[in-house]
Tab-separated table of C-alpha atoms in Angstrom:
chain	number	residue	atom	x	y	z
Y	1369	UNK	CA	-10.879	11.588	7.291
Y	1370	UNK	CA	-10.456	7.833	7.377
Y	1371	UNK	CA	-10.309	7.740	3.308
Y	1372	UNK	CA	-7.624	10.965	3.146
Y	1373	UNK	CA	-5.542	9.055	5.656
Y	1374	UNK	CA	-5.511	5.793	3.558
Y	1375	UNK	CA	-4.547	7.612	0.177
Y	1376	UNK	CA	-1.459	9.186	2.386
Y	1377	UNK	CA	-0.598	5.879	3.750
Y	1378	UNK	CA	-0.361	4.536	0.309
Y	1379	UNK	CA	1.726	7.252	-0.463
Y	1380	UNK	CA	3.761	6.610	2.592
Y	1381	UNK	CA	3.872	3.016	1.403
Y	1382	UNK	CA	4.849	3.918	-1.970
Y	1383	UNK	CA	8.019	6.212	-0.830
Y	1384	UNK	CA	9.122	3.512	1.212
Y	1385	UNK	CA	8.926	1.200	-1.927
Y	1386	UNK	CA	10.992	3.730	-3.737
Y	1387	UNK	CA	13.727	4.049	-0.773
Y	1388	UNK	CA	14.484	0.604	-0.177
Y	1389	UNK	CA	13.885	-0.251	-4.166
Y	1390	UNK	CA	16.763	1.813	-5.361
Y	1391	UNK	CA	19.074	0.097	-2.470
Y	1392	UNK	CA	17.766	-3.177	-3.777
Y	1393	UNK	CA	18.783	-2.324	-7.379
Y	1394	UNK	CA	22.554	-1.520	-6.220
Y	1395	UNK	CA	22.826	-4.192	-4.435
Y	1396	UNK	CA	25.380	-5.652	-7.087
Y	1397	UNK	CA	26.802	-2.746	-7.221
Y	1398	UNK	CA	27.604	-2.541	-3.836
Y	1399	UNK	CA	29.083	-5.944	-3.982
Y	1400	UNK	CA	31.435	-4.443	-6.822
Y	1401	UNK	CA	32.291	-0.556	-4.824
Y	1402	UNK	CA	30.399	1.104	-7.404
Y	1403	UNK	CA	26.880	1.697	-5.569
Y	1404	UNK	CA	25.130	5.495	-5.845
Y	1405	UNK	CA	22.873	7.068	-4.180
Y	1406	UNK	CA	20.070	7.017	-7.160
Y	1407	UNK	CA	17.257	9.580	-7.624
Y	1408	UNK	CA	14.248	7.458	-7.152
Y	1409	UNK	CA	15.899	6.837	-3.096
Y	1410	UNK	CA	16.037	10.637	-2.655
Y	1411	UNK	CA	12.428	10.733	-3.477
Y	1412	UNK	CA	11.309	8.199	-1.442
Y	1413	UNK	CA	12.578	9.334	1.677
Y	1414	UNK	CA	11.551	12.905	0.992
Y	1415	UNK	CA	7.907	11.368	0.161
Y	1416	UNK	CA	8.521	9.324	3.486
Y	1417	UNK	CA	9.031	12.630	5.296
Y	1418	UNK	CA	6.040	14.855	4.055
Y	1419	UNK	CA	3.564	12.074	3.958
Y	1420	UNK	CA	4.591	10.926	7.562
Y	1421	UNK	CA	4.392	14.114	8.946
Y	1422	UNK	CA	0.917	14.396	6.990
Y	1423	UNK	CA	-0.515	11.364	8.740
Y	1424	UNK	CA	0.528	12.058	11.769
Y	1425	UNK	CA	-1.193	15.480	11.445
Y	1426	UNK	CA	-4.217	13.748	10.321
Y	1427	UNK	CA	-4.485	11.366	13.050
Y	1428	UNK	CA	-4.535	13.662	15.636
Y	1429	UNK	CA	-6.900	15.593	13.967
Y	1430	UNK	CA	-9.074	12.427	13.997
Y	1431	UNK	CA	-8.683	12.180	17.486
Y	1432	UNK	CA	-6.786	8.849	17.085
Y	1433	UNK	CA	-4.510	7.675	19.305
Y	1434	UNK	CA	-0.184	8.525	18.614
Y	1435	UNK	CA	2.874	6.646	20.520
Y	1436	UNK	CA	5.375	10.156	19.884
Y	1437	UNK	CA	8.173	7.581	21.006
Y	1438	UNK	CA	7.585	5.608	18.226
Y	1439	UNK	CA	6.955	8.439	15.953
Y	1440	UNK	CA	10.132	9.904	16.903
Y	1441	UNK	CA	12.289	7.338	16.406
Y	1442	UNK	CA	11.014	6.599	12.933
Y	1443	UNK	CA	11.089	10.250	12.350
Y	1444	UNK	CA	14.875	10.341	13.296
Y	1445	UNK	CA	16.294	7.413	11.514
Y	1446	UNK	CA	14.446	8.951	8.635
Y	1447	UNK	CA	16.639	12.324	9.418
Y	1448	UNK	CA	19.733	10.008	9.420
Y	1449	UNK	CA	18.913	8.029	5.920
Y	1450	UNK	CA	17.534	11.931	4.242
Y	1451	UNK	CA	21.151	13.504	5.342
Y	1452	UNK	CA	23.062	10.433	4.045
Y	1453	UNK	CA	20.823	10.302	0.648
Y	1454	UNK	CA	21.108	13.733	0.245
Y	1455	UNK	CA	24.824	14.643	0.924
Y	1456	UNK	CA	25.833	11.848	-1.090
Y	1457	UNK	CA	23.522	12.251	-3.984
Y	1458	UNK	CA	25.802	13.326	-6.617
Y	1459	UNK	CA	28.443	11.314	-5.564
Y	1460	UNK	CA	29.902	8.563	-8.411
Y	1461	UNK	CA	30.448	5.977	-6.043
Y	1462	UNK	CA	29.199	5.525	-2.489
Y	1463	UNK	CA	31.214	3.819	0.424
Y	1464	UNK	CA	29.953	0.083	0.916
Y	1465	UNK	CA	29.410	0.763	4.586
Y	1466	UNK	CA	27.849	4.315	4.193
Y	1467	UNK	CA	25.463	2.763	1.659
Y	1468	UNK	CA	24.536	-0.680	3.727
Y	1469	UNK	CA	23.851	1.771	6.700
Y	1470	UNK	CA	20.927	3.300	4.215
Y	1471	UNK	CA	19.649	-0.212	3.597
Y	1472	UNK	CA	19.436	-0.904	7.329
Y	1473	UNK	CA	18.389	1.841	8.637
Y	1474	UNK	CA	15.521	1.775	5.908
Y	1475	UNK	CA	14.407	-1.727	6.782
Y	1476	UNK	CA	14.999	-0.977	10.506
Y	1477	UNK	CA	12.265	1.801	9.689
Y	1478	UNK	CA	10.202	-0.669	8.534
Y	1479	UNK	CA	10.328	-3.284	11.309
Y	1480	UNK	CA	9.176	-0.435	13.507
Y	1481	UNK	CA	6.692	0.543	11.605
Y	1482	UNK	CA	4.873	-2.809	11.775
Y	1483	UNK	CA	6.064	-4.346	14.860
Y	1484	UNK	CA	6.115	-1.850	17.789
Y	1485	UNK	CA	2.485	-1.580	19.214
């Protein structure tokens, strides 16, 4: 179980990569008002979701120990950055403030992640 759970935390690790990658590569663009919503960001977070949701699964199968707080938190602002990502996925241009929010929110995810214990 221990091994299965690693290979989805990798994948976790790698959707978060993907998320917060594609806001890092329009980050010029959002300095400019031209800043989309690209593909590889709507994959992450969707690989975020399913491969969250997988681990936590797998955990409690494993008899290990869950904070559903913290889960649920992540698990909402994840919600929040999926809806934005995906409503605004074809869009040519993306508000500065509507994109920034993605950003943060992402990173936010990821200060929870490794700092609430």
């Amino acid at each position: 179980m221990t091994v299965l759970i690693n290979i989805f935390l990798g994948l976790h690790i790698i959707g978060i990569a993907s998320l917060l990658g594609g806001f890092l590569t329009q980050m010029k663009a959002m300095g400019a008002g031209t800043a989309r919503f690209v593909p590889a960001m709507l994959h992450g977070a969707l690989t975020m979701l399913v491969t969250g949701v997988l681990l936590v699964g797998f955990r409690q199968m494993d008899g290990g120990h869950l904070d559903h707080i913290k889960i649920g938190v992540k698990l909402a602002i994840l919600f929040v950055v999926l809806a934005l990502v995906y409503v605004k996925r074809d869009e040519e241009r993306v508000d500065k403030a509507l994109f920034g929010a993605v950003g943060g929110l992402t990173m936010v995810n990821i200060f929870i992640a490794v700092l609430w214990h």
